[in-house]
mmCIF file of C-alpha atoms in Angstrom:
data_model
loop_
_atom_site.group_PDB
_atom_site.id
_atom_site.type_symbol
_atom_site.label_atom_id
_atom_site.label_comp_id
_atom_site.label_asym_id
_atom_site.label_seq_id
_atom_site.Cartn_x
_atom_site.Cartn_y
_atom_site.Cartn_z
ATOM 1 C CA UNK J 1 -12.477 8.443 57.695
ATOM 2 C CA UNK J 2 -10.559 4.885 58.232
ATOM 3 C CA UNK J 3 -6.238 5.210 58.394
ATOM 4 C CA UNK J 4 -6.077 4.171 54.903
ATOM 5 C CA UNK J 5 -8.243 6.566 53.327
ATOM 6 C CA UNK J 6 -6.472 9.164 54.624
ATOM 7 C CA UNK J 7 -3.192 7.995 53.384
ATOM 8 C CA UNK J 8 -5.438 8.486 49.849
ATOM 9 C CA UNK J 9 -6.676 11.834 50.277
ATOM 10 C CA UNK J 10 -5.471 15.485 49.459
ATOM 11 C CA UNK J 11 -5.339 18.495 50.740
ATOM 12 C CA UNK J 12 -4.930 22.200 49.592
ATOM 13 C CA UNK J 13 -1.002 23.962 50.691
ATOM 14 C CA UNK J 14 -1.668 28.057 51.092
ATOM 15 C CA UNK J 15 0.538 27.871 48.198
ATOM 16 C CA UNK J 16 -0.915 25.599 45.559
ATOM 17 C CA UNK J 17 0.650 23.302 46.706
ATOM 18 C CA UNK J 18 -0.410 19.815 47.682
ATOM 19 C CA UNK J 19 -0.138 17.341 51.163
ATOM 20 C CA UNK J 20 -0.190 13.184 49.224
ATOM 21 C CA UNK J 21 -1.045 11.793 53.254
ATOM 22 C CA UNK J 22 2.034 10.670 54.066
ATOM 23 C CA UNK J 23 3.516 12.336 57.231
ATOM 24 C CA UNK J 24 5.758 12.336 59.845
ATOM 25 C CA UNK J 25 5.208 13.310 63.795
ATOM 26 C CA UNK J 26 8.163 14.866 66.015
ATOM 27 C CA UNK J 27 8.515 14.190 69.409
ATOM 28 C CA UNK J 28 10.875 14.575 71.743
ATOM 29 C CA UNK J 29 10.846 14.494 75.523
ATOM 30 C CA UNK J 30 7.368 17.438 75.838
ATOM 31 C CA UNK J 31 5.570 15.029 73.566
ATOM 32 C CA UNK J 32 5.035 16.337 69.888
ATOM 33 C CA UNK J 33 6.584 19.030 68.528
ATOM 34 C CA UNK J 34 6.257 19.694 64.840
ATOM 35 C CA UNK J 35 5.357 16.727 61.577
ATOM 36 C CA UNK J 36 6.586 16.942 58.003
ATOM 37 C CA UNK J 37 4.055 15.737 55.547
ATOM 38 C CA UNK J 38 5.218 14.962 51.437
ATOM 39 C CA UNK J 39 3.799 17.730 49.736
ATOM 40 C CA UNK J 40 3.367 16.824 45.767
ATOM 41 C CA UNK J 41 6.943 18.763 45.242
ATOM 42 C CA UNK J 42 8.875 18.513 48.524
ATOM 43 C CA UNK J 43 8.382 18.137 52.046
ATOM 44 C CA UNK J 44 6.629 21.182 54.228
ATOM 45 C CA UNK J 45 7.684 21.170 57.869
ATOM 46 C CA UNK J 46 4.949 22.888 60.591
ATOM 47 C CA UNK J 47 6.286 22.980 64.293
ATOM 48 C CA UNK J 48 3.420 21.924 66.708
ATOM 49 C CA UNK J 49 2.865 25.507 67.866
ATOM 50 C CA UNK J 50 1.451 27.503 64.171
ATOM 51 C CA UNK J 51 -1.350 26.998 62.836
ATOM 52 C CA UNK J 52 0.476 27.668 59.399
ATOM 53 C CA UNK J 53 4.126 25.328 57.389
ATOM 54 C CA UNK J 54 7.413 27.308 58.206
ATOM 55 C CA UNK J 55 9.040 25.560 54.760
ATOM 56 C CA UNK J 56 8.941 23.600 51.881
ATOM 57 C CA UNK J 57 11.619 21.611 51.250
ATOM 58 C CA UNK J 58 13.381 18.981 48.476
ATOM 59 C CA UNK J 59 13.647 15.907 50.966
ATOM 60 C CA UNK J 60 12.768 14.147 53.719
ATOM 61 C CA UNK J 61 16.825 14.424 55.811
ATOM 62 C CA UNK J 62 16.356 18.506 54.746
ATOM 63 C CA UNK J 63 13.119 18.667 56.024
ATOM 64 C CA UNK J 64 13.787 16.570 59.099
ATOM 65 C CA UNK J 65 16.739 19.331 59.976
ATOM 66 C CA UNK J 66 14.980 22.028 59.589
ATOM 67 C CA UNK J 67 12.524 21.623 61.588
ATOM 68 C CA UNK J 68 14.748 20.304 64.756
ATOM 69 C CA UNK J 69 16.513 24.141 64.006
ATOM 70 C CA UNK J 70 12.944 25.511 64.095
ATOM 71 C CA UNK J 71 13.362 23.824 68.424
ATOM 72 C CA UNK J 72 15.268 26.573 68.678
ATOM 73 C CA UNK J 73 19.314 25.992 70.959
ATOM 74 C CA UNK J 74 19.737 23.360 73.350
ATOM 75 C CA UNK J 75 16.821 21.607 71.739
ATOM 76 C CA UNK J 76 16.786 17.447 72.058
ATOM 77 C CA UNK J 77 17.367 15.827 68.279
ATOM 78 C CA UNK J 78 12.802 14.687 67.651
ATOM 79 C CA UNK J 79 11.710 11.347 67.251
ATOM 80 C CA UNK J 80 10.503 10.781 63.850
ATOM 81 C CA UNK J 81 7.398 8.062 63.561
ATOM 82 C CA UNK J 82 5.616 7.981 59.791
ATOM 83 C CA UNK J 83 1.432 8.153 60.960
#
């Protein structure tokens, strides 16, 4: 599947929210620590160590803060890149 098709593809979350295909990957010193996916109603956060989304937030900034907070004390703020 091409990247262009992946962007227009939608996927359904377990709570019936729909992913739009826009994704930000969070990378720390040890590699990928999580991701943020745009949904039809906000931004869903998933940690790399989990299969499910941990929450949905109204803005990208709030979603980034939530992902960072989930990393625990002493963690470096990850770098976010859109994919």
